[in-house]
Amino acid sequence: DTGVSQDPRHKITKRGQNVTFRCDPISEHNRLYWYRQTLGQGPEFLTYFQNEAQLEKSRLLSDRFSAERPKGSFSTLEIQRTEQGDSAMYLCASSLEVKGETQYFGPGTRLLVL
Amino acid sequence: AQKVTQAQTEISVVEKEDVTLDCVYETRDTTYYLFWYKQPPSGELVFLIRRNSFDEQNEISGRYSWNFQKSTSSFNFTITASQVVDSAVYFCALSELTNSGYALNFGKGTSLLVTP
């Protein structure tokens, strides 16, 4: 299967701990997006990369959130000092570099902060 | 401001009924893109369709059809002869070029339940 993959699929952590999620995009896709989805809502954009460059990060929810894509392939999203309000589904999507490109989503990482 | 409105929060139909999911969007751009995604209980968002703002032709794919009307800023989705496997949350999304690239603005979704 050559779709977008995310790891882990589920994460339970205690408040105050740091967590890191990984996303592996479709191999030929050079754009990568992170979204957050809370219960009963649509996904909410967080940040995106074109190759290894992070072109927009002002929508990250706080300075506790950071993302990297060091070699323009996989990406990581880290949340430091987690809070209960961070509990959500974190979705990754990838796309080709074309106008209005279709984004293909991974299965998501469901985070629960106790 | 909400750019994509899906006024129907939940819809319940009996198998074989037709059902239409509404989507109204807001944009000042002349170039934009509209999408529908399906999110089954497993959680993964599945791409269904992409339309650009210059292509107002309606599209049919099997039991699925889409009605794009720029005059009313709507992009509605109809499932004909619904099946239990159609039960999912359906999201409409708008994409336009911003500082966030072509990041998707999603509606809140419509939860569709198809019962036997």
PDB file of C-alpha atoms in Angstrom, chain B residues 23-103:
ATOM      1  CA  CYS B  23     -22.725  22.501   1.251  1.00  0.00           C
ATOM      2  CA  VAL B  24     -22.573  26.286   1.027  1.00  0.00           C
ATOM      3  CA  TYR B  25     -19.250  28.074   0.793  1.00  0.00           C
ATOM      4  CA  GLU B  26     -17.957  31.606   1.009  1.00  0.00           C
ATOM      5  CA  THR B  27     -15.043  33.070  -0.905  1.00  0.00           C
ATOM      6  CA  ARG B  28     -14.030  36.267  -2.665  1.00  0.00           C
ATOM      7  CA  ASP B  29     -11.633  34.512  -5.004  1.00  0.00           C
ATOM      8  CA  THR B  30     -12.498  33.671  -8.572  1.00  0.00           C
ATOM      9  CA  THR B  31     -10.209  30.651  -8.500  1.00  0.00           C
ATOM     10  CA  TYR B  32     -10.926  28.077  -5.862  1.00  0.00           C
ATOM     11  CA  TYR B  33     -11.462  24.365  -5.450  1.00  0.00           C
ATOM     12  CA  LEU B  34     -14.149  22.358  -3.727  1.00  0.00           C
ATOM     13  CA  PHE B  35     -13.910  18.873  -2.311  1.00  0.00           C
ATOM     14  CA  TRP B  36     -15.984  16.209  -0.668  1.00  0.00           C
ATOM     15  CA  TYR B  37     -14.449  13.682   1.693  1.00  0.00           C
ATOM     16  CA  LYS B  38     -15.990  10.693   3.448  1.00  0.00           C
ATOM     17  CA  GLN B  39     -14.959   9.730   6.980  1.00  0.00           C
ATOM     18  CA  PRO B  40     -16.183   6.253   7.959  1.00  0.00           C
ATOM     19  CA  PRO B  41     -16.083   5.103  11.595  1.00  0.00           C
ATOM     20  CA  SER B  42     -12.458   3.993  11.113  1.00  0.00           C
ATOM     21  CA  GLY B  43     -11.547   7.685  10.963  1.00  0.00           C
ATOM     22  CA  GLU B  44      -9.608   7.944   7.714  1.00  0.00           C
ATOM     23  CA  LEU B  45     -10.705  10.719   5.372  1.00  0.00           C
ATOM     24  CA  VAL B  46     -11.429   9.324   1.924  1.00  0.00           C
ATOM     25  CA  PHE B  47     -11.336  11.654  -1.055  1.00  0.00           C
ATOM     26  CA  LEU B  48     -14.494  11.622  -3.184  1.00  0.00           C
ATOM     27  CA  ILE B  49     -14.361  14.522  -5.607  1.00  0.00           C
ATOM     28  CA  ARG B  50     -12.563  17.752  -6.529  1.00  0.00           C
ATOM     29  CA  ARG B  51     -14.045  20.575  -8.612  1.00  0.00           C
ATOM     30  CA  ASN B  52     -12.476  23.842  -9.674  1.00  0.00           C
ATOM     31  CA  SER B  53     -14.421  27.073  -9.789  1.00  0.00           C
ATOM     32  CA  PHE B  54     -14.339  27.236 -13.568  1.00  0.00           C
ATOM     33  CA  ASP B  55     -15.998  23.894 -14.093  1.00  0.00           C
ATOM     34  CA  GLU B  56     -19.676  24.022 -13.251  1.00  0.00           C
ATOM     35  CA  GLN B  57     -20.603  20.798 -14.937  1.00  0.00           C
ATOM     36  CA  ASN B  58     -22.363  18.417 -12.646  1.00  0.00           C
ATOM     37  CA  GLU B  59     -20.690  15.083 -12.180  1.00  0.00           C
ATOM     38  CA  ILE B  60     -21.978  11.573 -11.667  1.00  0.00           C
ATOM     39  CA  SER B  61     -19.958   8.649 -10.418  1.00  0.00           C
ATOM     40  CA  GLY B  62     -22.014   5.535  -9.921  1.00  0.00           C
ATOM     41  CA  ARG B  63     -24.549   6.267  -7.182  1.00  0.00           C
ATOM     42  CA  TYR B  64     -22.855   9.569  -6.344  1.00  0.00           C
ATOM     43  CA  SER B  65     -23.590  12.888  -8.020  1.00  0.00           C
ATOM     44  CA  TRP B  66     -22.562  16.442  -7.345  1.00  0.00           C
ATOM     45  CA  ASN B  67     -24.365  19.690  -8.170  1.00  0.00           C
ATOM     46  CA  PHE B  68     -22.095  22.752  -8.298  1.00  0.00           C
ATOM     47  CA  GLN B  69     -23.876  26.111  -8.552  1.00  0.00           C
ATOM     48  CA  LYS B  70     -21.725  29.224  -8.382  1.00  0.00           C
ATOM     49  CA  SER B  71     -24.787  31.480  -8.364  1.00  0.00           C
ATOM     50  CA  THR B  72     -25.771  30.136  -4.955  1.00  0.00           C
ATOM     51  CA  SER B  73     -22.252  29.185  -3.783  1.00  0.00           C
ATOM     52  CA  SER B  74     -23.346  25.633  -3.279  1.00  0.00           C
ATOM     53  CA  PHE B  75     -21.787  22.265  -3.962  1.00  0.00           C
ATOM     54  CA  ASN B  76     -24.321  19.631  -2.989  1.00  0.00           C
ATOM     55  CA  PHE B  77     -23.767  15.882  -2.929  1.00  0.00           C
ATOM     56  CA  THR B  78     -26.453  13.304  -3.678  1.00  0.00           C
ATOM     57  CA  ILE B  79     -26.315   9.597  -2.980  1.00  0.00           C
ATOM     58  CA  THR B  80     -28.838   7.618  -4.976  1.00  0.00           C
ATOM     59  CA  ALA B  81     -30.230   4.357  -3.622  1.00  0.00           C
ATOM     60  CA  SER B  82     -28.292   4.654  -0.382  1.00  0.00           C
ATOM     61  CA  GLN B  83     -26.671   1.608   1.196  1.00  0.00           C
ATOM     62  CA  VAL B  84     -25.675   0.797   4.753  1.00  0.00           C
ATOM     63  CA  VAL B  85     -22.011   1.124   3.736  1.00  0.00           C
ATOM     64  CA  ASP B  86     -22.654   4.792   2.949  1.00  0.00           C
ATOM     65  CA  SER B  87     -23.002   5.483   6.667  1.00  0.00           C
ATOM     66  CA  ALA B  88     -20.228   7.921   7.529  1.00  0.00           C
ATOM     67  CA  VAL B  89     -19.504  11.575   8.175  1.00  0.00           C
ATOM     68  CA  TYR B  90     -19.201  13.569   4.965  1.00  0.00           C
ATOM     69  CA  PHE B  91     -17.154  16.729   4.781  1.00  0.00           C
ATOM     70  CA  CYS B  92     -17.247  19.496   2.238  1.00  0.00           C
ATOM     71  CA  ALA B  93     -14.064  21.554   1.945  1.00  0.00           C
ATOM     72  CA  LEU B  94     -12.890  24.704   0.183  1.00  0.00           C
ATOM     73  CA  SER B  95      -9.360  25.299  -1.027  1.00  0.00           C
ATOM     74  CA  GLU B  96      -8.024  28.649  -2.163  1.00  0.00           C
ATOM     75  CA  LEU B  97      -4.510  30.005  -2.376  1.00  0.00           C
ATOM     76  CA  THR B  98      -3.493  31.752   0.845  1.00  0.00           C
ATOM     77  CA  ASN B  99      -0.405  32.015   3.014  1.00  0.00           C
ATOM     78  CA  SER B 100      -1.320  28.493   4.006  1.00  0.00           C
ATOM     79  CA  GLY B 101      -0.894  27.215   0.485  1.00  0.00           C
ATOM     80  CA  TYR B 102      -3.968  25.329  -0.558  1.00  0.00           C
ATOM     81  CA  ALA B 103      -4.929  24.304   2.954  1.00  0.00           C
TER      82      ALA B 103
END
